[in-house]
Short mmCIF file of C-alpha atoms in Angstrom, two decimals:
data_model
loop_
_atom_site.label_atom_id
_atom_site.label_comp_id
_atom_site.label_asym_id
_atom_site.label_seq_id
_atom_site.Cartn_x
_atom_site.Cartn_y
_atom_site.Cartn_z
CA MET R 13 -24.96 7.03 -2.34
CA PRO R 14 -25.47 3.67 -1.02
CA PRO R 15 -22.85 0.95 -1.89
CA PRO R 16 -23.66 -1.04 -4.83
CA VAL R 17 -25.47 -4.44 -3.60
CA GLN R 18 -24.61 -7.07 -5.54
CA ALA R 19 -27.30 -9.71 -7.11
CA ALA R 20 -25.88 -12.47 -5.65
CA ASP R 21 -22.83 -14.36 -4.26
CA PHE R 22 -20.28 -15.13 -6.56
CA SER R 23 -17.38 -17.93 -6.31
CA PRO R 24 -13.84 -15.70 -6.82
CA SER R 25 -13.81 -17.52 -10.35
CA GLN R 26 -17.20 -16.33 -10.91
CA SER R 27 -16.86 -12.99 -9.38
CA PRO R 28 -18.73 -10.58 -12.13
CA VAL R 29 -16.50 -8.07 -13.88
CA LEU R 30 -19.72 -5.87 -13.49
CA PRO R 31 -21.95 -4.90 -10.02
CA LEU R 32 -25.50 -4.42 -10.46
CA LEU R 33 -26.30 -1.17 -8.77
CA ALA R 34 -28.82 -0.01 -6.47
CA THR R 35 -29.12 3.31 -7.94
CA ALA R 36 -28.41 5.74 -10.90
CA PRO R 37 -25.00 6.04 -11.84
CA ALA R 38 -23.45 9.58 -11.38
CA ARG R 39 -23.97 11.81 -13.81
CA ILE R 40 -20.47 12.81 -15.78
CA ALA R 41 -20.93 15.98 -17.15
CA PHE R 42 -17.74 15.93 -19.61
CA LEU R 43 -18.63 12.76 -21.59
CA GLU R 44 -22.26 14.40 -22.54
CA SER R 45 -20.57 17.71 -23.33
CA ILE R 46 -18.54 15.30 -25.95
CA ARG R 47 -21.49 14.24 -27.24
CA GLY R 48 -22.54 17.67 -27.94
CA LEU R 49 -18.91 18.84 -29.58
CA ALA R 50 -19.75 15.84 -31.83
CA ALA R 51 -22.88 16.50 -32.89
CA ILE R 52 -21.55 19.91 -33.98
CA GLN R 53 -19.16 17.96 -36.14
CA VAL R 54 -21.75 16.28 -37.74
CA LEU R 55 -23.97 19.64 -38.76
CA MET R 56 -20.48 21.64 -39.90
CA LEU R 57 -19.87 18.57 -42.05
CA HIS R 58 -22.87 18.04 -43.77
CA PHE R 59 -23.12 21.96 -44.48
CA PHE R 60 -19.84 22.15 -45.58
CA ALA R 61 -20.23 19.37 -47.67
CA ALA R 62 -23.27 21.19 -49.73
CA PHE R 63 -22.13 24.69 -50.00
CA LEU R 64 -18.16 24.63 -49.19
CA PRO R 65 -17.20 21.63 -50.84
CA ASP R 66 -13.73 22.32 -51.28
CA LEU R 67 -12.65 21.86 -47.51
CA LEU R 68 -13.69 18.45 -48.34
CA SER R 69 -12.50 17.73 -51.45
CA SER R 70 -9.35 15.01 -51.47
CA ALA R 71 -7.71 17.59 -53.98
CA PRO R 72 -8.79 21.07 -52.93
CA SER R 73 -8.98 23.98 -55.67
CA SER R 74 -7.92 27.21 -53.11
CA THR R 75 -4.14 26.79 -50.94
CA LEU R 76 -6.81 28.08 -47.63
CA ALA R 77 -8.75 24.88 -48.75
CA ALA R 78 -5.92 22.68 -48.84
CA ALA R 79 -4.07 24.06 -46.08
CA ILE R 80 -7.07 23.64 -43.87
CA HIS R 81 -8.43 20.01 -45.25
CA LEU R 82 -5.06 18.57 -43.71
CA SER R 83 -4.08 20.19 -40.21
CA PRO R 84 -6.16 19.43 -37.02
CA LEU R 85 -8.60 21.98 -38.37
CA TYR R 86 -10.20 19.58 -40.45
CA PHE R 87 -11.07 17.15 -37.08
CA LEU R 88 -13.94 20.29 -35.97
CA TYR R 89 -15.75 19.32 -39.12
CA ASP R 90 -15.15 15.52 -39.25
CA GLY R 91 -18.30 14.29 -38.69
CA TYR R 92 -17.68 10.56 -39.55
CA SER R 93 -14.94 10.87 -36.48
CA ALA R 94 -17.79 12.35 -34.75
CA VAL R 95 -20.17 9.20 -35.31
CA TYR R 96 -17.36 6.56 -34.37
CA ILE R 97 -16.58 8.95 -30.93
CA PHE R 98 -20.65 8.72 -30.49
CA PHE R 99 -20.20 4.76 -30.45
CA CYS R 100 -17.49 4.53 -27.92
CA LEU R 101 -19.40 6.66 -25.89
CA SER R 102 -22.92 4.90 -25.93
CA GLY R 103 -20.68 1.62 -25.21
CA TYR R 104 -19.42 3.57 -22.13
CA VAL R 105 -23.21 4.68 -20.92
CA LEU R 106 -24.97 1.49 -21.92
CA THR R 107 -22.79 -0.14 -19.68
CA ARG R 108 -23.57 1.83 -17.20
CA SER R 109 -26.92 1.87 -17.66
CA PHE R 110 -27.98 -2.20 -18.08
CA GLU R 111 -25.68 -3.19 -15.80
CA ARG R 112 -27.88 -2.13 -12.88
CA GLN R 113 -31.08 -3.86 -14.83
CA LEU R 114 -29.88 -7.43 -16.21
CA ASP R 115 -33.32 -9.30 -15.42
CA GLN R 116 -35.56 -8.29 -18.23
CA PRO R 117 -33.09 -8.20 -21.17
CA MET R 118 -36.09 -8.00 -23.66
CA VAL R 119 -37.69 -5.11 -21.43
CA GLN R 120 -33.77 -3.48 -21.47
CA ILE R 121 -33.81 -3.86 -25.80
CA LEU R 122 -37.72 -2.48 -26.02
CA ALA R 123 -36.90 0.61 -24.08
CA ARG R 124 -33.66 0.94 -26.15
CA VAL R 125 -36.56 0.55 -29.60
CA VAL R 126 -38.52 3.14 -27.77
CA ARG R 127 -35.68 5.41 -27.40
CA LEU R 128 -34.15 5.25 -31.16
CA GLY R 129 -37.30 4.77 -32.87
CA LEU R 130 -39.54 6.97 -31.82
CA PRO R 131 -37.17 10.73 -32.81
CA ALA R 132 -35.87 8.46 -35.34
CA PHE R 133 -39.63 8.48 -36.91
CA ALA R 134 -40.55 11.87 -35.91
CA ALA R 135 -37.52 13.30 -37.94
CA THR R 136 -38.65 11.15 -40.75
CA ALA R 137 -42.34 12.26 -40.25
CA ALA R 138 -40.64 16.53 -40.46
CA ALA R 139 -38.72 15.59 -43.74
CA ALA R 140 -40.96 14.37 -45.81
CA CYS R 141 -43.57 17.38 -44.27
CA LEU R 142 -40.41 20.13 -45.01
CA MET R 143 -39.82 18.21 -48.51
CA LEU R 144 -43.97 18.65 -49.55
CA ILE R 145 -43.77 22.59 -48.74
CA THR R 146 -40.23 23.06 -50.60
CA GLY R 147 -39.62 20.05 -53.00
CA GLN R 148 -35.91 18.80 -53.74
CA ALA R 149 -34.49 22.14 -53.89
CA ASN R 150 -31.05 20.26 -53.11
CA ILE R 151 -31.12 20.00 -57.04
CA GLU R 152 -31.41 22.80 -58.30
CA ALA R 153 -28.69 24.09 -55.76
CA GLY R 154 -26.30 21.61 -56.29
CA ARG R 155 -26.18 22.22 -59.93
CA LEU R 156 -26.19 26.01 -59.49
CA LEU R 157 -22.62 24.39 -56.80
CA HIS R 158 -21.42 22.15 -59.53
CA ASN R 159 -21.70 19.83 -56.24
CA ALA R 160 -23.26 16.41 -58.14
CA SER R 161 -23.08 15.02 -54.63
CA PHE R 162 -25.60 17.41 -53.13
CA SER R 163 -27.67 17.45 -56.06
CA GLN R 164 -27.57 13.26 -55.06
CA GLN R 165 -28.61 13.44 -52.10
CA TRP R 166 -32.14 13.69 -50.41
CA GLN R 167 -33.90 11.60 -53.14
CA ALA R 168 -36.46 9.66 -51.18
CA ASP R 169 -40.22 8.64 -52.68
CA LEU R 170 -42.56 11.26 -51.03
CA SER R 171 -45.14 8.81 -49.79
CA ILE R 172 -47.14 7.47 -46.73
CA LEU R 173 -45.53 4.19 -46.98
CA SER R 174 -41.68 5.46 -47.78
CA VAL R 175 -42.15 7.97 -44.58
CA LEU R 176 -43.19 4.06 -42.88
CA ARG R 177 -40.24 2.27 -43.85
CA ASP R 178 -37.68 4.68 -43.56
CA GLY R 179 -38.43 5.80 -40.05
CA THR R 180 -38.78 2.63 -38.94
CA ILE R 181 -37.81 -0.64 -40.48
CA ASN R 182 -35.06 1.26 -42.29
CA ALA R 183 -33.64 3.23 -39.36
CA LEU R 184 -33.35 1.07 -36.70
CA LEU R 185 -33.37 -2.83 -38.27
CA LEU R 186 -32.20 -2.74 -41.72
CA GLY R 187 -29.34 0.21 -42.46
CA TYR R 188 -28.57 1.22 -45.68
CA ARG R 189 -26.72 -0.24 -48.59
CA ASP R 190 -23.07 0.71 -49.32
CA MET R 191 -22.84 2.55 -45.39
CA PRO R 192 -21.69 0.70 -42.51
CA GLY R 193 -23.86 -1.76 -40.73
CA VAL R 194 -24.99 -5.23 -41.09
CA ALA R 195 -24.03 -6.11 -44.49
CA PHE R 196 -25.81 -9.50 -44.73
CA LEU R 197 -28.86 -7.04 -45.11
CA ALA R 198 -27.95 -5.51 -48.37
CA PRO R 199 -30.64 -7.37 -50.59
CA TRP R 200 -33.47 -5.63 -48.67
CA GLN R 201 -31.72 -2.38 -48.02
CA GLN R 202 -32.12 1.00 -49.74
CA THR R 203 -29.30 3.52 -50.19
CA VAL R 204 -28.68 6.33 -47.99
CA LYS R 205 -29.76 8.69 -51.05
CA GLN R 206 -33.41 7.10 -50.41
CA SER R 207 -33.31 8.04 -46.99
CA PHE R 208 -35.47 11.50 -45.64
CA SER R 209 -32.40 11.90 -43.33
CA SER R 210 -29.46 10.43 -43.85
CA PRO R 211 -27.88 10.82 -40.97
CA LEU R 212 -30.69 7.74 -40.06
CA TRP R 213 -28.31 4.99 -41.03
CA THR R 214 -26.14 5.63 -37.46
CA LEU R 215 -29.09 4.39 -35.81
CA SER R 216 -29.31 0.75 -37.32
CA ILE R 217 -25.41 0.08 -35.89
CA GLU R 218 -26.45 2.46 -32.32
CA PHE R 219 -29.34 -0.96 -31.44
CA TYR R 220 -27.25 -3.36 -32.70
CA GLY R 221 -24.36 -2.46 -30.85
CA SER R 222 -26.98 -1.81 -27.78
CA VAL R 223 -28.07 -5.22 -27.76
CA ALA R 224 -24.32 -6.62 -27.95
CA ILE R 225 -23.68 -4.56 -25.10
CA LEU R 226 -26.41 -6.18 -23.08
CA PHE R 227 -25.26 -9.01 -24.17
CA LEU R 228 -22.14 -8.58 -22.42
CA CYS R 229 -23.24 -7.22 -19.22
CA LEU R 230 -25.42 -10.39 -18.66
CA CYS R 231 -22.46 -12.48 -18.89
CA ALA R 232 -20.15 -10.53 -16.84
CA ARG R 233 -22.49 -10.96 -14.44
CA ARG R 234 -23.08 -14.87 -15.18
CA SER R 235 -19.43 -15.16 -15.02
CA GLN R 236 -15.97 -13.03 -15.11
CA ARG R 237 -14.16 -16.17 -17.19
CA LEU R 238 -17.18 -15.66 -19.58
CA TRP R 239 -17.50 -12.26 -20.06
CA TRP R 240 -13.56 -12.48 -20.77
CA ILE R 241 -13.55 -15.01 -23.58
CA VAL R 242 -16.82 -13.30 -24.53
CA VAL R 243 -15.26 -9.87 -25.06
CA ALA R 244 -11.97 -11.40 -26.78
CA LEU R 245 -13.95 -12.75 -29.45
CA GLY R 246 -15.98 -9.85 -29.95
CA MET R 247 -13.04 -7.88 -30.41
CA LEU R 248 -11.56 -10.15 -33.47
CA PHE R 249 -14.86 -10.71 -34.93
CA THR R 250 -15.50 -6.86 -34.95
CA ILE R 251 -11.98 -5.40 -35.08
CA ARG R 252 -12.88 -4.09 -38.78
CA SER R 253 -16.26 -2.83 -38.47
CA ALA R 254 -18.15 -0.06 -36.50
CA TYR R 255 -18.75 -2.17 -33.77
CA ILE R 256 -15.26 -2.14 -32.52
CA CYS R 257 -16.06 1.14 -30.95
CA PHE R 258 -19.30 -0.11 -28.83
CA LEU R 259 -16.52 -2.66 -27.30
CA ALA R 260 -13.90 -0.38 -26.66
CA GLY R 261 -16.56 2.17 -24.72
CA HIS R 262 -17.21 -0.78 -23.11
CA LEU R 263 -14.19 -1.93 -21.40
CA LEU R 264 -13.61 1.87 -20.60
CA ALA R 265 -16.69 1.78 -18.52
CA VAL R 266 -15.58 -1.24 -16.44
CA VAL R 267 -12.47 -0.53 -15.37
CA ARG R 268 -14.30 3.21 -14.58
CA ARG R 269 -12.10 5.22 -16.69
CA ALA R 270 -14.25 8.12 -16.56
CA GLU R 271 -15.76 8.24 -12.90
CA ARG R 272 -11.66 7.58 -11.75
CA PRO R 273 -9.65 10.46 -11.40
CA VAL R 274 -7.10 11.85 -13.98
CA SER R 275 -3.48 9.83 -14.15
CA THR R 276 -0.77 12.31 -12.78
CA ARG R 277 1.35 11.24 -16.10
CA GLU R 278 0.08 13.19 -18.48
CA LEU R 279 2.06 12.06 -21.54
CA LEU R 280 0.54 9.16 -22.43
CA PRO R 281 -3.12 10.72 -22.51
CA MET R 282 -1.77 13.82 -24.11
CA ALA R 283 -0.19 11.51 -27.07
CA LEU R 284 -3.86 9.87 -27.54
CA VAL R 285 -5.51 12.78 -28.16
CA ILE R 286 -2.82 13.92 -30.44
CA ALA R 287 -2.74 9.95 -32.32
CA GLY R 288 -6.05 9.96 -32.71
CA VAL R 289 -6.87 13.38 -34.54
CA ALA R 290 -3.66 12.26 -36.82
CA CYS R 291 -5.74 9.37 -37.65
CA CYS R 292 -8.68 10.37 -38.21
CA VAL R 293 -7.38 13.50 -40.17
CA VAL R 294 -4.82 11.75 -42.13
CA THR R 295 -7.33 8.90 -43.17
CA GLU R 296 -8.52 11.27 -46.40
CA VAL R 297 -5.24 11.08 -48.18
CA TRP R 298 -3.37 7.83 -46.61
CA GLN R 299 -4.33 4.26 -44.55
CA PRO R 300 -1.45 1.69 -44.12
CA GLU R 301 -1.95 -1.26 -46.60
CA TRP R 302 -2.28 -3.52 -43.30
CA LEU R 303 -5.33 -2.06 -43.09
CA ILE R 304 -6.33 -2.11 -46.36
CA ALA R 305 -5.65 -5.79 -46.62
CA LEU R 306 -8.29 -6.11 -43.48
CA CYS R 307 -10.86 -4.46 -44.10
CA SER R 308 -11.01 -6.04 -47.61
CA ASP R 309 -9.99 -9.50 -47.10
CA LYS R 310 -13.44 -12.20 -48.08
CA THR R 311 -12.85 -14.26 -44.50
CA TYR R 312 -15.70 -15.06 -43.02
CA TRP R 313 -13.95 -15.50 -39.86
CA LEU R 314 -14.02 -11.60 -39.24
CA PHE R 315 -17.62 -8.84 -39.39
CA PRO R 316 -17.77 -7.47 -43.17
CA GLY R 317 -15.07 -4.60 -43.11
CA GLN R 318 -16.37 -1.21 -43.83
CA SER R 319 -14.50 0.76 -46.11
CA PRO R 320 -10.39 1.43 -44.42
CA ALA R 321 -10.78 4.79 -44.37
CA MET R 322 -13.72 4.86 -41.91
CA GLN R 323 -12.17 2.31 -40.09
CA GLN R 324 -8.98 4.28 -39.43
CA LYS R 325 -11.05 6.56 -38.41
CA ALA R 326 -12.76 4.52 -35.38
CA PHE R 327 -9.68 3.54 -34.66
CA GLY R 328 -9.02 7.42 -34.03
CA ALA R 329 -12.03 8.32 -31.69
CA ILE R 330 -11.46 5.54 -29.48
CA LEU R 331 -7.91 6.67 -29.32
CA LEU R 332 -8.74 10.26 -28.86
CA LEU R 333 -11.63 9.44 -26.77
CA THR R 334 -9.43 7.23 -24.48
CA GLY R 335 -7.10 9.99 -23.97
CA ILE R 336 -9.85 13.08 -23.21
CA ILE R 337 -10.62 10.86 -20.74
CA ASP R 338 -8.03 11.04 -18.86
CA LEU R 339 -6.57 14.64 -18.96
CA GLN R 340 -7.82 16.75 -15.87
CA LEU R 341 -7.65 19.77 -18.20
CA CYS R 342 -10.15 18.47 -20.79
CA ARG R 343 -12.36 17.05 -17.51
CA ASN R 344 -12.56 20.58 -16.71
CA PHE R 345 -13.55 22.56 -20.34
CA LEU R 346 -16.12 20.23 -20.96
CA SER R 347 -17.70 20.27 -17.50
CA LYS R 348 -18.60 23.75 -17.87
CA PRO R 349 -22.23 24.20 -17.35
CA TRP R 350 -23.15 25.68 -20.67
CA LEU R 351 -21.49 22.79 -22.73
CA VAL R 352 -23.40 20.47 -20.24
CA ALA R 353 -26.89 22.63 -21.07
CA GLY R 354 -26.17 22.58 -24.73
CA SER R 355 -25.38 18.86 -25.27
CA ARG R 356 -28.66 17.53 -24.43
CA LEU R 357 -29.62 19.10 -28.30
CA SER R 358 -26.98 16.98 -29.85
CA PHE R 359 -29.66 13.98 -30.71
CA PRO R 360 -32.25 16.97 -31.99
CA ILE R 361 -29.58 18.56 -33.60
CA TYR R 362 -27.78 15.11 -35.66
CA LEU R 363 -31.31 14.09 -36.56
CA ILE R 364 -33.53 17.34 -37.80
CA HIS R 365 -30.24 19.26 -39.35
CA TRP R 366 -30.40 17.07 -42.78
CA PRO R 367 -33.27 18.15 -43.85
CA ILE R 368 -33.19 21.65 -43.10
CA LEU R 369 -30.07 21.54 -44.99
CA CYS R 370 -31.79 19.99 -48.14
CA GLY R 371 -35.02 21.86 -48.04
CA LEU R 372 -34.53 25.39 -46.14
CA ALA R 373 -31.30 25.89 -46.92
CA ALA R 374 -31.04 25.15 -50.33
CA THR R 375 -34.58 27.25 -51.04
CA VAL R 376 -32.73 30.06 -49.48
CA PHE R 377 -29.38 29.41 -51.54
CA VAL R 378 -31.72 29.13 -55.19
CA TYR R 379 -33.57 32.42 -54.30
CA LEU R 380 -30.19 34.47 -52.74
CA ASP R 381 -28.27 33.24 -56.00
CA LYS R 382 -30.08 35.49 -58.32
CA ILE R 383 -29.84 38.81 -56.54
CA VAL R 384 -26.90 38.84 -54.29
CA GLY R 385 -24.57 36.33 -56.35
CA MET R 386 -23.85 33.07 -55.51
CA HIS R 387 -21.20 33.86 -53.45
CA LEU R 388 -23.03 36.26 -50.95
CA ALA R 389 -26.13 32.99 -50.95
CA GLN R 390 -23.85 30.48 -50.04
CA MET R 391 -22.66 32.51 -46.59
CA CYS R 392 -26.45 33.08 -45.96
CA ALA R 393 -27.26 29.37 -46.55
CA LEU R 394 -24.74 28.10 -44.29
CA ALA R 395 -25.30 30.70 -41.60
CA LEU R 396 -29.36 30.40 -42.04
CA GLY R 397 -29.52 26.96 -42.00
CA ILE R 398 -27.18 26.01 -38.82
CA ALA R 399 -29.05 29.02 -37.27
CA ALA R 400 -32.21 26.93 -38.19
CA SER R 401 -31.28 23.49 -36.74
CA VAL R 402 -30.39 24.89 -33.80
CA ILE R 403 -33.86 26.43 -33.28
CA ALA R 404 -35.57 23.39 -34.43
CA SER R 405 -34.01 21.18 -32.05
CA VAL R 406 -34.90 23.11 -29.59
CA ALA R 407 -38.30 22.20 -30.40
CA PHE R 408 -37.31 18.63 -31.49
CA ALA R 409 -36.03 18.38 -28.08
CA ALA R 410 -39.44 17.52 -26.68
CA VAL R 411 -39.68 14.72 -28.82
CA ASP R 412 -36.63 13.25 -27.14
CA ARG R 413 -37.71 14.13 -24.02
CA TYR R 414 -40.84 12.06 -24.53
CA ALA R 415 -38.83 9.09 -25.86
CA ILE R 416 -36.66 9.54 -23.17
CA GLY R 417 -39.36 9.06 -20.43
CA LEU R 418 -41.00 6.44 -22.18
CA SER R 419 -37.70 4.44 -22.20
CA SER R 420 -37.04 4.77 -18.69
CA ARG R 421 -40.64 4.00 -17.36
CA LEU R 422 -40.15 0.91 -18.93
CA ARG R 423 -36.80 0.38 -17.40
CA ARG R 424 -37.85 1.42 -14.36
CA ARG R 425 -41.35 -0.80 -13.77
CA THR R 426 -38.27 -3.72 -14.83
CA VAL R 427 -36.15 -2.70 -11.74
CA GLY R 428 -39.86 -2.98 -9.38
CA ARG R 429 -40.65 -6.18 -9.90
CA ASN R 430 -37.14 -7.92 -9.69
CA TYR R 431 -35.01 -5.87 -6.56
CA PRO R 432 -35.73 -5.11 -3.16
CA ALA R 433 -37.88 -2.47 -2.06
CA HIS R 434 -34.80 -0.25 -0.71
CA ILE R 435 -34.03 -0.66 -4.15
CA ALA R 436 -36.42 -0.34 -6.61
CA THR R 437 -37.79 3.03 -4.60
CA ALA R 438 -34.00 4.68 -5.12
CA PRO R 439 -34.01 7.88 -7.46
CA ALA R 440 -35.32 7.54 -10.66
CA VAL R 441 -32.65 8.41 -13.79
CA SER R 442 -33.49 12.14 -14.95
CA SER R 443 -33.06 13.42 -18.16
CA ASN R 444 -30.20 14.76 -16.87
CA SER R 445 -28.55 11.64 -15.79
CA LEU R 446 -26.03 9.08 -17.98
CA ASP R 447 -29.04 7.12 -19.26
CA VAL R 448 -29.60 10.65 -21.75
CA ALA R 449 -26.56 9.18 -23.02
CA ASP R 450 -28.37 6.24 -24.29
CA ALA R 451 -29.17 8.60 -27.86
CA ALA R 452 -26.94 8.12 -30.88
CA GLN R 453 -25.70 10.13 -32.02
CA GLN R 454 -24.48 10.19 -31.15
CA ALA R 455 -24.23 9.50 -33.81
CA ALA R 456 -24.47 10.30 -37.70
CA ARG R 457 -23.84 10.31 -34.75
#
């Protein structure tokens, strides 16, 4: 690979933090695998919350559920923490993507709209079709399970206008009321229960976080001093919001943490991993007083705070990802080909599993409950729903690939117009490269 090419000459005081790369960044397989595992966490969270709610209850009725709930095993299906991991990863990989293509920032934003918007609208349309076929089976399933939360989900208005609004404006721009996001948009927001796919609540955060990362990259190209000022102010302003994760990922990208060899001293990264998992797990029952005060403060100097429990998970996700990146054992495991290959389904799984849960799996449960009894019906619906989600994600991946391809073509046009010929003709970013990680998540995702 040729050495990085600078866009212009800078004085030492104005040297850019992020050099413009002539070619696509090298693929970092283990980061892709992290996204795939995080998508599984979200999947398991939603299915367990529906059919095994005792595993998520703050006061479990069984001894086994209570033991799991306050142990590291809970993290295996802690989908909320997984969403913040998605955001951190996006901060990292978007820095890599944007730093090469800064001459047309509006084109980058448009490409991001395409990348997130097309799959979101397709998932919304698919959910509406499934609702038309199965009805709102989750209402009856929740009643049989005495799970009021499950019954209250998927309350979308089945109309063309609702599909258009939810799959475009709500998902990408407005977000949803009472969820982390842009609080001042609340007068125009709907509740997430009115969404065709509840995980869409993360996409507006993903989009605005993308814009923030693009702005930071532009500042870095202009001068190092400006970048430091904006980063410091940004960290302070977003300290109690989900957007702190994007900045954390951006800082890790600036120091090339995932590309550089791991530290020979493993004690610190191991401590970060343990602290991150513990931070995410114990937030179910405890948050420190200072965090509660920070998130509830009415000041306008800080971005509106999300709930203390969610913010603690955000901090835990940052600690965890930072530690994983610097552990060779984790890198080796996460670089296994089958994990990397499976990670390509992370965004499709994230978007498509919700209507399968509320439609298909709930219908199967209601039907089997009359035949085999509740407990066996729960297990069958759980297994069938998870399997169907994976199978459906394979089909939905075609939409995801099309969105990636269209977004990449928009970006390559910018590179072709603004860089010398030997740079413009460098190999395009493939669907397996770090640009794949533009998704959300993953998420939540």
